[in-house]
Coordinates of C-alpha atoms in Angstrom, one line a residue:
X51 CA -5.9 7.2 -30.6
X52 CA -3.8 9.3 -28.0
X53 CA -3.0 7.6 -24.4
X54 CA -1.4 8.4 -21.9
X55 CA 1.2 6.0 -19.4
X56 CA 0.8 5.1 -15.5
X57 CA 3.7 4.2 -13.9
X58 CA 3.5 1.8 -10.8
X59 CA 6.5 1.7 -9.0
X60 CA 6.7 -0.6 -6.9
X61 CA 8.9 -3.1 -4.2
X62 CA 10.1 -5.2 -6.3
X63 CA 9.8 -4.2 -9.8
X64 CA 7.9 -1.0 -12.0
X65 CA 4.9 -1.9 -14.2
X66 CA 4.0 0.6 -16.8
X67 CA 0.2 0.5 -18.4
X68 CA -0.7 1.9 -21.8
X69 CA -4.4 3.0 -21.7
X70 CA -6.0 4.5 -24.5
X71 CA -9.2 7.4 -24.3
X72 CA -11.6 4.4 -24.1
X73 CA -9.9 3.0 -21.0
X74 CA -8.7 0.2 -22.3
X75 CA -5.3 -1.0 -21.2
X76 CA -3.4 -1.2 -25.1
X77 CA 0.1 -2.4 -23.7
X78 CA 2.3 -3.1 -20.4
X79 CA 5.3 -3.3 -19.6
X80 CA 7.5 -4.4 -16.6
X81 CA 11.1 -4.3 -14.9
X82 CA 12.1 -6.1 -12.2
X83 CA 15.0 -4.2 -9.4
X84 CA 17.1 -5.3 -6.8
X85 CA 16.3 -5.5 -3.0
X86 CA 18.9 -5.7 -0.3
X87 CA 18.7 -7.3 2.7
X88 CA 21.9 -6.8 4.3
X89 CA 20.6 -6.7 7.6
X90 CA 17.8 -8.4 9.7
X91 CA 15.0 -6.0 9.4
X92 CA 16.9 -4.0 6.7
X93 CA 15.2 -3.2 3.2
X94 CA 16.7 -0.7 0.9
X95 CA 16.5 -0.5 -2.9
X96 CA 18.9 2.0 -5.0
X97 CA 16.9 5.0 -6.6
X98 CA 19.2 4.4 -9.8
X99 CA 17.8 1.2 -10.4
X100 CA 13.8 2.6 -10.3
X101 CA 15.3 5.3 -13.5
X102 CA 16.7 2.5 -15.2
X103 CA 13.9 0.4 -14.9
X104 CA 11.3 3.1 -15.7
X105 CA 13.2 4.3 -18.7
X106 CA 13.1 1.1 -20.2
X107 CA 9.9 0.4 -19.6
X108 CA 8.7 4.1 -21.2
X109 CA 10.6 3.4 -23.9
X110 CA 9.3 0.2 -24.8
X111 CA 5.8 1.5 -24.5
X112 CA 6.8 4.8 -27.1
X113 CA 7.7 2.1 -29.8
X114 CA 4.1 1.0 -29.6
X115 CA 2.8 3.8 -29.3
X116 CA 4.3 5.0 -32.5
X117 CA 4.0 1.9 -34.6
X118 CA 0.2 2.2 -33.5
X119 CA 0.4 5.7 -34.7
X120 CA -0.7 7.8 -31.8
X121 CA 0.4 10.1 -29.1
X122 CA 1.5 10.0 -25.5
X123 CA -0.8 12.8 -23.8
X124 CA 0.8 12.4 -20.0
X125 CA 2.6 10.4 -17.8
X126 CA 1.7 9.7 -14.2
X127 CA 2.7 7.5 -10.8
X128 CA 1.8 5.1 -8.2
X129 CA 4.5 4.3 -6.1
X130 CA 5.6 2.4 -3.0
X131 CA 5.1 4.9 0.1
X132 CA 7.4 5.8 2.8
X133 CA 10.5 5.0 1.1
X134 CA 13.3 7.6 2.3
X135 CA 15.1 8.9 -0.6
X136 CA 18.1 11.4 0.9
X137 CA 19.3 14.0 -1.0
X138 CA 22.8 16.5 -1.2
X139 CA 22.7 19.9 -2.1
X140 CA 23.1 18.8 -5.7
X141 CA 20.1 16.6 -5.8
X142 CA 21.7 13.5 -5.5
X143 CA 21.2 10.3 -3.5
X144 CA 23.3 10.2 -0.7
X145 CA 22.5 6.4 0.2
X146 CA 20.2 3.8 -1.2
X147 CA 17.0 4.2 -0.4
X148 CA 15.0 2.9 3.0
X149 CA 11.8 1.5 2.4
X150 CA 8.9 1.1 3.8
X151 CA 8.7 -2.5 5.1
X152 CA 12.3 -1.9 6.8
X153 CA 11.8 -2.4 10.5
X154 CA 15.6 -1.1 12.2
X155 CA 13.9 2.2 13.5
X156 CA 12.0 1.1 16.6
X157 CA 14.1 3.2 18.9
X158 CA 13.3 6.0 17.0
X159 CA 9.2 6.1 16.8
X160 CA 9.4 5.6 20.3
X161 CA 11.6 8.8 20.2
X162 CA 8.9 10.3 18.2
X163 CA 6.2 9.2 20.2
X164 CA 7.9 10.8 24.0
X165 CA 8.6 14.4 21.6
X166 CA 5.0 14.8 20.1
X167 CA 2.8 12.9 22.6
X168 CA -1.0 14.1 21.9
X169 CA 0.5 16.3 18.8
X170 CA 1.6 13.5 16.5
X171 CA -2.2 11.5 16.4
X172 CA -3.4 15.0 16.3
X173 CA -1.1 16.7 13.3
X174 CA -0.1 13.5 11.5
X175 CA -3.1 11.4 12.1
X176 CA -1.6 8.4 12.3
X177 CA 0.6 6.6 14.8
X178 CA 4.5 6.4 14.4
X179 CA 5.6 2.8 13.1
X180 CA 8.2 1.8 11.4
X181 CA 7.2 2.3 7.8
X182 CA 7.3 6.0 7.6
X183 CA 9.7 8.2 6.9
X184 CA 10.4 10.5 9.7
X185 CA 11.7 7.6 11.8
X186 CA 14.1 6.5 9.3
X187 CA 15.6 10.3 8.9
X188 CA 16.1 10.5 12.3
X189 CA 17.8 6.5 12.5
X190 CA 20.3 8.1 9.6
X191 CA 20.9 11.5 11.8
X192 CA 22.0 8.7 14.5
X193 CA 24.0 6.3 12.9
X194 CA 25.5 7.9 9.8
X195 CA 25.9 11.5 11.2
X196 CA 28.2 12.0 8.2
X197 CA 25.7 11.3 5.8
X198 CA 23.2 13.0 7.4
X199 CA 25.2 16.2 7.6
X200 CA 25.2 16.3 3.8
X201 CA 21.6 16.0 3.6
X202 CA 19.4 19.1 2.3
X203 CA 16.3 17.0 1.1
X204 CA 14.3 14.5 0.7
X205 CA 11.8 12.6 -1.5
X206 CA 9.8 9.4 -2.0
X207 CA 10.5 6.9 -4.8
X208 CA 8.2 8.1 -7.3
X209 CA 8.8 11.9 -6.4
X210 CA 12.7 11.2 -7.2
X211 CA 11.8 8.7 -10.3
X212 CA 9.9 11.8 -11.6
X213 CA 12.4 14.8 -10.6
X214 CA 14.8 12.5 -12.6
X215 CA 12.5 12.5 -16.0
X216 CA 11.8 16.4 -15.7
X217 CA 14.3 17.9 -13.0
X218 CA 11.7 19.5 -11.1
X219 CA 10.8 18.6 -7.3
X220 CA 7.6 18.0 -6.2
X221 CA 5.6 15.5 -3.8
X222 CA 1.7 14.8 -4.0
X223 CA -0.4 15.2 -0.6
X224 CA -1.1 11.8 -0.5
X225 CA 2.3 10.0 -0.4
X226 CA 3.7 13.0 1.7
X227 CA 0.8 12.0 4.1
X228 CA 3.1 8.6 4.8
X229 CA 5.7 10.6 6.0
X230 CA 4.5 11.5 9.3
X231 CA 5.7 14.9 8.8
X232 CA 2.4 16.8 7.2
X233 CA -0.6 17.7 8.8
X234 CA -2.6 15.8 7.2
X235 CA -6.1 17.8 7.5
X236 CA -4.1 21.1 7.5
X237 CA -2.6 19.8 4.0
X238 CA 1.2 21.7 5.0
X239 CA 4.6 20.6 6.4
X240 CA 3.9 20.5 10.3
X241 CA 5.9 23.2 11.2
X242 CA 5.6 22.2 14.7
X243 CA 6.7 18.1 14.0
X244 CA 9.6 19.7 11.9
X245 CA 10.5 22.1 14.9
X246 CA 10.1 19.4 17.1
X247 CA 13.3 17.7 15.3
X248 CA 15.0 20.2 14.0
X249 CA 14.6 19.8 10.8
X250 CA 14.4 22.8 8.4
X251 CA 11.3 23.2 6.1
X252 CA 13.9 23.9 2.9
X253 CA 14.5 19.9 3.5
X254 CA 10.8 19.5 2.5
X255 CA 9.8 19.2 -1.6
X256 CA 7.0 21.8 -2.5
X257 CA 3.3 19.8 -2.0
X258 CA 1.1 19.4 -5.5
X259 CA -2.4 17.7 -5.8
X260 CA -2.1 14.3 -7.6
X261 CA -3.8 15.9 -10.8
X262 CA -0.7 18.5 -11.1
X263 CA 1.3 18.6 -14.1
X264 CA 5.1 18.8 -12.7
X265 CA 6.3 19.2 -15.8
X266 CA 7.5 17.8 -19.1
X267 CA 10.5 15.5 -20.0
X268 CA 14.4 17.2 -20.0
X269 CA 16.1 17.1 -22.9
X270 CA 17.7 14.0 -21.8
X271 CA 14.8 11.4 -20.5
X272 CA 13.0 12.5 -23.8
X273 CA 16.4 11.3 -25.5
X274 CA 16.7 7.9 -23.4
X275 CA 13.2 7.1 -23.5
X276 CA 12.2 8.1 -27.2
X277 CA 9.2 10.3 -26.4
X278 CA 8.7 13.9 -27.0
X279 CA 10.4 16.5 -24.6
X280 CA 6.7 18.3 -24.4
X281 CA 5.3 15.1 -22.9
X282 CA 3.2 16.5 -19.8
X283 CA 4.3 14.6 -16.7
X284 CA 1.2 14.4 -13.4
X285 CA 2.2 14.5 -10.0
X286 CA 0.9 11.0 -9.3
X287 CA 0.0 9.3 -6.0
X288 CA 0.9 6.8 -3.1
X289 CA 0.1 3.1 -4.1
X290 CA -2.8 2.5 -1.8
X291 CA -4.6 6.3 -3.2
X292 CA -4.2 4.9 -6.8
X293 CA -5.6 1.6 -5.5
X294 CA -8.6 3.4 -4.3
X295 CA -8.5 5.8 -7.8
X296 CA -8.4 2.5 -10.2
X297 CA -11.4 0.7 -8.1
X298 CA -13.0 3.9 -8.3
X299 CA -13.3 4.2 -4.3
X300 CA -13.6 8.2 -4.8
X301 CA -16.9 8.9 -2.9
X302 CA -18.7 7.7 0.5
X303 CA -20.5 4.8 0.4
X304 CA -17.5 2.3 -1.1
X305 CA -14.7 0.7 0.3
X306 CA -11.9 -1.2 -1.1
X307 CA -10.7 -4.8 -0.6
X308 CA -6.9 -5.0 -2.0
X309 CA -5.7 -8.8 -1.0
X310 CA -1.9 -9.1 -2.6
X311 CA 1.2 -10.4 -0.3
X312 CA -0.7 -7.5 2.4
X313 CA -3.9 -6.8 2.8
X314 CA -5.6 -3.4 2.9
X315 CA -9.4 -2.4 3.4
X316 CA -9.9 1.1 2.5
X317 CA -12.8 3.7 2.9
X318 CA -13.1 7.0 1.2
X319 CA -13.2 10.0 3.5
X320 CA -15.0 13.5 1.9
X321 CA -13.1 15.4 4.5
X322 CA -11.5 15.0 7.6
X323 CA -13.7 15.0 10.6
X324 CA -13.3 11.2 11.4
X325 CA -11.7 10.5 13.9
X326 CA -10.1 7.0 14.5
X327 CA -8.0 7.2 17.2
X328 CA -4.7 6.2 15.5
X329 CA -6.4 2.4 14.8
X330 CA -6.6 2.9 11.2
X331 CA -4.3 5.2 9.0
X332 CA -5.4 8.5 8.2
X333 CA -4.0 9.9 4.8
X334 CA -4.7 12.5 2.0
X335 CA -6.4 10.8 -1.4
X336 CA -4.9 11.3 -4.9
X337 CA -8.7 13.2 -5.4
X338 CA -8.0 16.9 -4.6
X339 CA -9.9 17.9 -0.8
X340 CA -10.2 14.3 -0.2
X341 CA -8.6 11.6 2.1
X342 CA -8.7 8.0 2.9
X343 CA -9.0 5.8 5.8
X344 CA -7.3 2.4 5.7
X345 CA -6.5 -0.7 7.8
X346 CA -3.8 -3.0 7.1
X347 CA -3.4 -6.9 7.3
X348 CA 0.4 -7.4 6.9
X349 CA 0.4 -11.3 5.8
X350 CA -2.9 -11.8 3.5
X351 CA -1.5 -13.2 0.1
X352 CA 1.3 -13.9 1.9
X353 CA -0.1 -16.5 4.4
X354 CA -2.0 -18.4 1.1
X355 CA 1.3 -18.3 -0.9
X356 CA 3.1 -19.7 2.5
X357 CA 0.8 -22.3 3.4
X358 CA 0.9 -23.4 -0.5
X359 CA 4.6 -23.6 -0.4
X360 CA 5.0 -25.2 2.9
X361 CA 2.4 -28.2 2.4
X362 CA 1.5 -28.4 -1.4
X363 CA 5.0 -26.9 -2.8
X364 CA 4.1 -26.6 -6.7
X365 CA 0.4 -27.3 -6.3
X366 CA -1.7 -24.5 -8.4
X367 CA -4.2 -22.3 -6.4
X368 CA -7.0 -23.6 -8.4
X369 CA -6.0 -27.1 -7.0
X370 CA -5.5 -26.7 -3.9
X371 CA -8.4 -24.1 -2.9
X372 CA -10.8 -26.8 -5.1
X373 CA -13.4 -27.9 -2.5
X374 CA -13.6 -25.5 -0.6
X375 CA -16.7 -24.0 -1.1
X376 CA -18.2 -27.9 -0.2
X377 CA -17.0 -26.8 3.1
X378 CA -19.5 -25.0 5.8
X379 CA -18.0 -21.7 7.4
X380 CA -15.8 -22.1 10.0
X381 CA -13.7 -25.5 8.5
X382 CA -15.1 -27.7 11.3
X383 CA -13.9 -25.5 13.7
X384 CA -10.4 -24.8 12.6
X385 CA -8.9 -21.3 13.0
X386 CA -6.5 -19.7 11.6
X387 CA -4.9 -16.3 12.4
X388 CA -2.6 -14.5 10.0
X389 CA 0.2 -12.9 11.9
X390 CA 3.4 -14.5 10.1
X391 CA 5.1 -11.8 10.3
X392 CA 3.0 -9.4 13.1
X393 CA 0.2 -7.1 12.6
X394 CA -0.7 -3.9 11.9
X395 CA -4.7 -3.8 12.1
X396 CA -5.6 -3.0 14.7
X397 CA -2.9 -4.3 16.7
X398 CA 0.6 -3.0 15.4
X399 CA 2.0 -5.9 16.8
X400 CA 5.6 -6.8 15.6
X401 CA 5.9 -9.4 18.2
X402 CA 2.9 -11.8 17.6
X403 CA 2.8 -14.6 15.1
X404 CA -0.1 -17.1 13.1
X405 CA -1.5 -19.9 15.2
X406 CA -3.9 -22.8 13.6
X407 CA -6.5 -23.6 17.0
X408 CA -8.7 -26.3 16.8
X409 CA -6.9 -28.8 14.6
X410 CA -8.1 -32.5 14.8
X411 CA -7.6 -35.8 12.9
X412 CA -10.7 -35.3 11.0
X413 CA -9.2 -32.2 9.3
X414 CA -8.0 -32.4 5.9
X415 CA -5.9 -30.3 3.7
X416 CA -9.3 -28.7 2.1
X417 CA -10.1 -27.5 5.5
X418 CA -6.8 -25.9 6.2
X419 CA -7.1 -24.3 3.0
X420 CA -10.2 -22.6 3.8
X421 CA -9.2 -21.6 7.3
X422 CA -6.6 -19.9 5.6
X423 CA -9.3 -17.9 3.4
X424 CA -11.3 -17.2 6.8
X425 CA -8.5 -15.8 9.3
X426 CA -7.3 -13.2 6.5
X427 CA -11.1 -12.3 5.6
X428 CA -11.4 -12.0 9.6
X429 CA -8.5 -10.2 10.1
X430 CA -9.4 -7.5 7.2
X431 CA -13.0 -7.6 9.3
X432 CA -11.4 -6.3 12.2
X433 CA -10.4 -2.8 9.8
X434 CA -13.9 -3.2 8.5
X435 CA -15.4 -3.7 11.9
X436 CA -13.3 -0.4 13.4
X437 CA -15.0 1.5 10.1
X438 CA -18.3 0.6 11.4
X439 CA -17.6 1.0 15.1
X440 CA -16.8 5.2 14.4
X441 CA -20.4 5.2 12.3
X442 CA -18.8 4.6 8.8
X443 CA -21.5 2.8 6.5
X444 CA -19.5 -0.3 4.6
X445 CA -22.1 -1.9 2.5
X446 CA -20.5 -2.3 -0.9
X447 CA -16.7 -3.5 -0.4
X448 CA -15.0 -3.6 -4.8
X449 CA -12.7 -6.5 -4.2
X450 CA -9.6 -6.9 -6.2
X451 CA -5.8 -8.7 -5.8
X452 CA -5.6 -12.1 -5.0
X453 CA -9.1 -12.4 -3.4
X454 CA -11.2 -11.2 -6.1
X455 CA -9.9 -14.6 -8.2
X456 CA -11.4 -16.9 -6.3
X457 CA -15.8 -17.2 -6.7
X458 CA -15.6 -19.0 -3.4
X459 CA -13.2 -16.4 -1.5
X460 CA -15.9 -13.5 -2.6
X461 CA -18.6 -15.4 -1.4
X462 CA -16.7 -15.7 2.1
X463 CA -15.6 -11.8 1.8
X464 CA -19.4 -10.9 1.6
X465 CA -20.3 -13.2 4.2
X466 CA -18.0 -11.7 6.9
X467 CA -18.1 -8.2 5.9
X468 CA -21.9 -8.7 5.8
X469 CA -22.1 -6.3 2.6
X470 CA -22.1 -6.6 -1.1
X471 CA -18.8 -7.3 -2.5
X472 CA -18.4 -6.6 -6.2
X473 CA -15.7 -7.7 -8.8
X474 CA -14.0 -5.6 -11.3
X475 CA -14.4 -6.5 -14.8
X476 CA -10.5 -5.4 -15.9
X477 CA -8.4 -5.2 -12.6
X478 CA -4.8 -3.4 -12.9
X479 CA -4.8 -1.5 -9.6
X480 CA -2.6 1.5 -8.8
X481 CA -1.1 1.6 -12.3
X482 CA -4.6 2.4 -13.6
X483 CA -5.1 4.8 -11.0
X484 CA -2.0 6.7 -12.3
X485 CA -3.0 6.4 -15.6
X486 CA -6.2 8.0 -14.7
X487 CA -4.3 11.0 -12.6
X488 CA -2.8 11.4 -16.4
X489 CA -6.4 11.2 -18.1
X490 CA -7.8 13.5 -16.1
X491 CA -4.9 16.4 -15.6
X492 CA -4.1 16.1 -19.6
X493 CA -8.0 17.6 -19.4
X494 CA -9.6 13.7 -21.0
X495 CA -12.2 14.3 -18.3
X496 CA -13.5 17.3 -16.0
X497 CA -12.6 15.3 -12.9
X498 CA -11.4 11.7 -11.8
X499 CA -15.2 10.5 -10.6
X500 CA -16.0 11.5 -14.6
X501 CA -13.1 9.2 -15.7
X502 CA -14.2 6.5 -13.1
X503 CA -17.1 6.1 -14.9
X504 CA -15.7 5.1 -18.5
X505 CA -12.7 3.4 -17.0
X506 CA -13.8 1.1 -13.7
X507 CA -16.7 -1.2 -14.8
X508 CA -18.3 -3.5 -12.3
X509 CA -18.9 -7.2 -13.0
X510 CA -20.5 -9.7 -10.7
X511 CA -21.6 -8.7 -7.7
X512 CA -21.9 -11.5 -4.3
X513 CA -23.9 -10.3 -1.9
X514 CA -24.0 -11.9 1.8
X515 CA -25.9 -15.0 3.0
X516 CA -27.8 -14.0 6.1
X517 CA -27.1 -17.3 8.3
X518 CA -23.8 -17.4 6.9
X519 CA -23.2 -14.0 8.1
X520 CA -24.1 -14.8 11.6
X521 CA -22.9 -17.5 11.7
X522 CA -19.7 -15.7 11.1
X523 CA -20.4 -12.9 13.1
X524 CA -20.1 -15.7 16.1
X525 CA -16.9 -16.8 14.4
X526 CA -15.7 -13.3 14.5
X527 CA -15.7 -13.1 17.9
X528 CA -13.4 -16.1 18.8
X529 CA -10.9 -15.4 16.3
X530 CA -10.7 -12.0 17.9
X531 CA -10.2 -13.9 21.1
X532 CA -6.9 -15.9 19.6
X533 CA -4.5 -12.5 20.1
X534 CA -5.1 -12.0 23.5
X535 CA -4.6 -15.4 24.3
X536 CA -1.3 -16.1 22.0
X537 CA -0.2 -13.0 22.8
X538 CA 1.8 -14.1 25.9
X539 CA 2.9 -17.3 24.2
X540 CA 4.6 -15.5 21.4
X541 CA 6.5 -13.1 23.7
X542 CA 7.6 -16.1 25.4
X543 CA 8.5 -17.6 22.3
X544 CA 10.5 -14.4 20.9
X545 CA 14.1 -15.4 22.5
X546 CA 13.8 -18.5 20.6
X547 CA 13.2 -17.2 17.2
X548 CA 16.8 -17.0 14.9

């Protein structure tokens, strides 16, 4: 049997999934990489460390390959978006790498907000935050002039993993999207944001589908890694396109549920005539012509894996979510909102922070436990809810990450959403998605819908209890209530937070 490799390069480590023809997932392999903090609100990662890692883990995954006798048909990518890798004249990294949940470059969205005004919803679709790229080339022009100076490109982390396996430059549509520098519907460089800041469009790579073959290994990665030199290498995608690609979310009428340390609710889009108004992002799929809507809760996982750690330190999840399906919705009117560390969705709130209302002595642990659950199912509602509000249809949401383990959290995901929610027989997210950008452009299947169907099974489906639902619905609508009223609180509170 031939297979073919999917690379998912991600925050803190790369994971690498073997897949052979029949979609099955024959080996993995991992690496974990450094992450520096040296700074509040700083997040940077150095690109050597991403080839390192990925070379091992290709290399590791070619000696199975060949003691299982087969063939590696194509390599492809799912990587962390937004990540600003800057580049000399000589292709080399000038700094280490910004990434996308580093938050120093405030000054400078609101920069690119006074430039573009209308334009930059209207080109780039989506709002300028922190996370993309644009604003963290224009904090390096500011404060490291020098650097900046020696600057003639640019990439993303996969882009540059992948220029270093093949030496050729290239980024896909849909992590390019997360720059804030394409026009997304357009599918080009904005000439007009580039103008705007004076930067040239030779500092831009050429733009490829996801499907594109890039290349094959140099000479030299085929020499580090073991594999052949004529081993096809595939554009690849941004981590939340090969999300959608491995839950096969790659037509209307399905909508993705991703709960890991974020959250992420994501609808496909055929074209792009919706029009969200900058609540939701707004960015090009990994499925040629297509694109993607998609709302973000930043602390999902993340407030599960904190309350865990703050009041049951050690406890497994099975433990300490047991019972909580013996609880009616709502938690005997306990409410929890999960802004740890802000919002995004639909608030983009740096500022606001997680509140518990309604707490009383008859609560127990259980009940915190499944307020938990509620406030990040609510809070992925309100993405769901924005969906709905501009006439999207969301009526079967494929669940995977942290929330699709737990029966009880499904049953609670299709009782807020008020749609069917269905489980994935095999989960392994964007790496699958990668490997099925390889599938598909090494010619496996006519199209990625085709390789959807042998590769992305469906296993139980929950669908929604009707007087849960509105009883939910009602539920809803108070938890939405919480921001507004916190919201002063927590400014108040800001000086006081070190």
């Amino acid at each position: 049997m031939n297979y073919v490799i999917g690379i998912d390069l991600g925050t803190s480590a790369v994971k690498a999934l073997l897949v052979g023809q029949d979609g099955a997932v024959a080996a993995e392999a991992s690496r974990e990489y450094p992450l520096y903090h040296e700074r509040s609100g700083w997040s940077e990662q150095d690109p050597e460390d991403w080839v390192r890692a990925t070379i091992e883990v290709l290399k590791e995954l070619g000696e199975k390959t060949a003691a299982a006798g087969g063939g590696i048909d194509g390599i492809s990518f799912s990587g962390q978006m937004h990540g600003l890798v800057l580049l000399d004249g000589n292709r080399k990294p000038l700094r280490r790498a910004i990434l996308w949940n580093d938050t120093r470059t405030t000054a400078q969205c609101r920069e690119i907000e006074r430039k573009l005004g209308d334009s930059l919803l209207r080109l780039t679709r989506n709002p300028a935050l922190e996370g993309f790229t644009l604003p963290k080339l224009l904090w390096v022009r500011e404060h490291e002039p020098e650097l900046y100076d020696k600057a003639e490109s640019f990439l993303l982390p996969k882009d540059y993993v992948r220029y270093r396996l093949t030496g050729a430059v290239h980024m896909d549509l849909s992590d390019a999207a997360g720059t804030l520098m394409l026009d997304v519907a357009g599918r080009v460089w904005s000439q007009e944001v580039l103008a705007a800041f004076g930067i040239p469009a030779s500092f831009c790579p050429p733009l490829v589908e996801s499907v594109a073959e890039t290349g094959t290994l140099s000479d030299a990665a085929a020499r580090e890694t073991g594999l052949p030199a004529s081993t096809r290498v595939f554009a690849g995608g941004a981590d939340n396109a090969c999300g959608a690609i491995g839950a096969g979310i790659l037509k209307p009428g399905l909508t993705l549920c991703s709960i890991g340390t974020s959250g992420v609710v994501l609808t496909h889009e055929p074209d792009a005539s919706a029009d969200y108004a900058g609540k939701v992002h707004f960015f090009n799929h990994g499925k040629p012509g297509a694109f993607y809507a998609m709302g973000v809760t930043l602390a999902a996982g993340y407030s599960l894996s904190w309350f865990r750690n703050t009041f049951a330190a050690g406890e497994p999840y099975e433990r300490l979510l047991a019972g909580i399906g013996d609880i009616a919705p709502g938690a005997g009117g306990l409410l929890y909102t999960p802004y740890l560390v802000g919002e995004r969705t639909p608030h983009a709130d740096a500022v606001i922070r997680a509140s518990f209302v309604g707490v009383d002595g008859s609560h127990t642990k259980t009940h915190f436990a499944r307020a938990v659950l509620e406030g990040i199912t609510f809070s992925l509602n309100e993405s769901v809810d924005v969906f709905r509000q501009a006439g999207k249809s969301v009526t079967k949401v494929v669940s995977i990450g942290g929330g699709a383990k737990n029966p009880d959290w499904l049953q609670m995901q299709a009782d807020v959403f008020d749609a069917e929610v269905v489980r994935l027989e095999s989960e392994q997210g964007p790496g699958l998605g990668a490997a099925m950008l390889a599938a598909t452009g090494a010619g496996w299947y006519g199209s990625l819908e085709a390789c959807a169907d042998a590769f992305v099974k469906h296993a139980a489906t929950y669908v929604p209890d009707a007087a849960r639902a509105r009883r939910y619905g009602e539920l809803f609508g108070v938890y939405r209530d919480v921001y507004a009223a916190t919201k002063p609180l927590n400014e108040a509170l800001q000086p006081f937070r070190t």
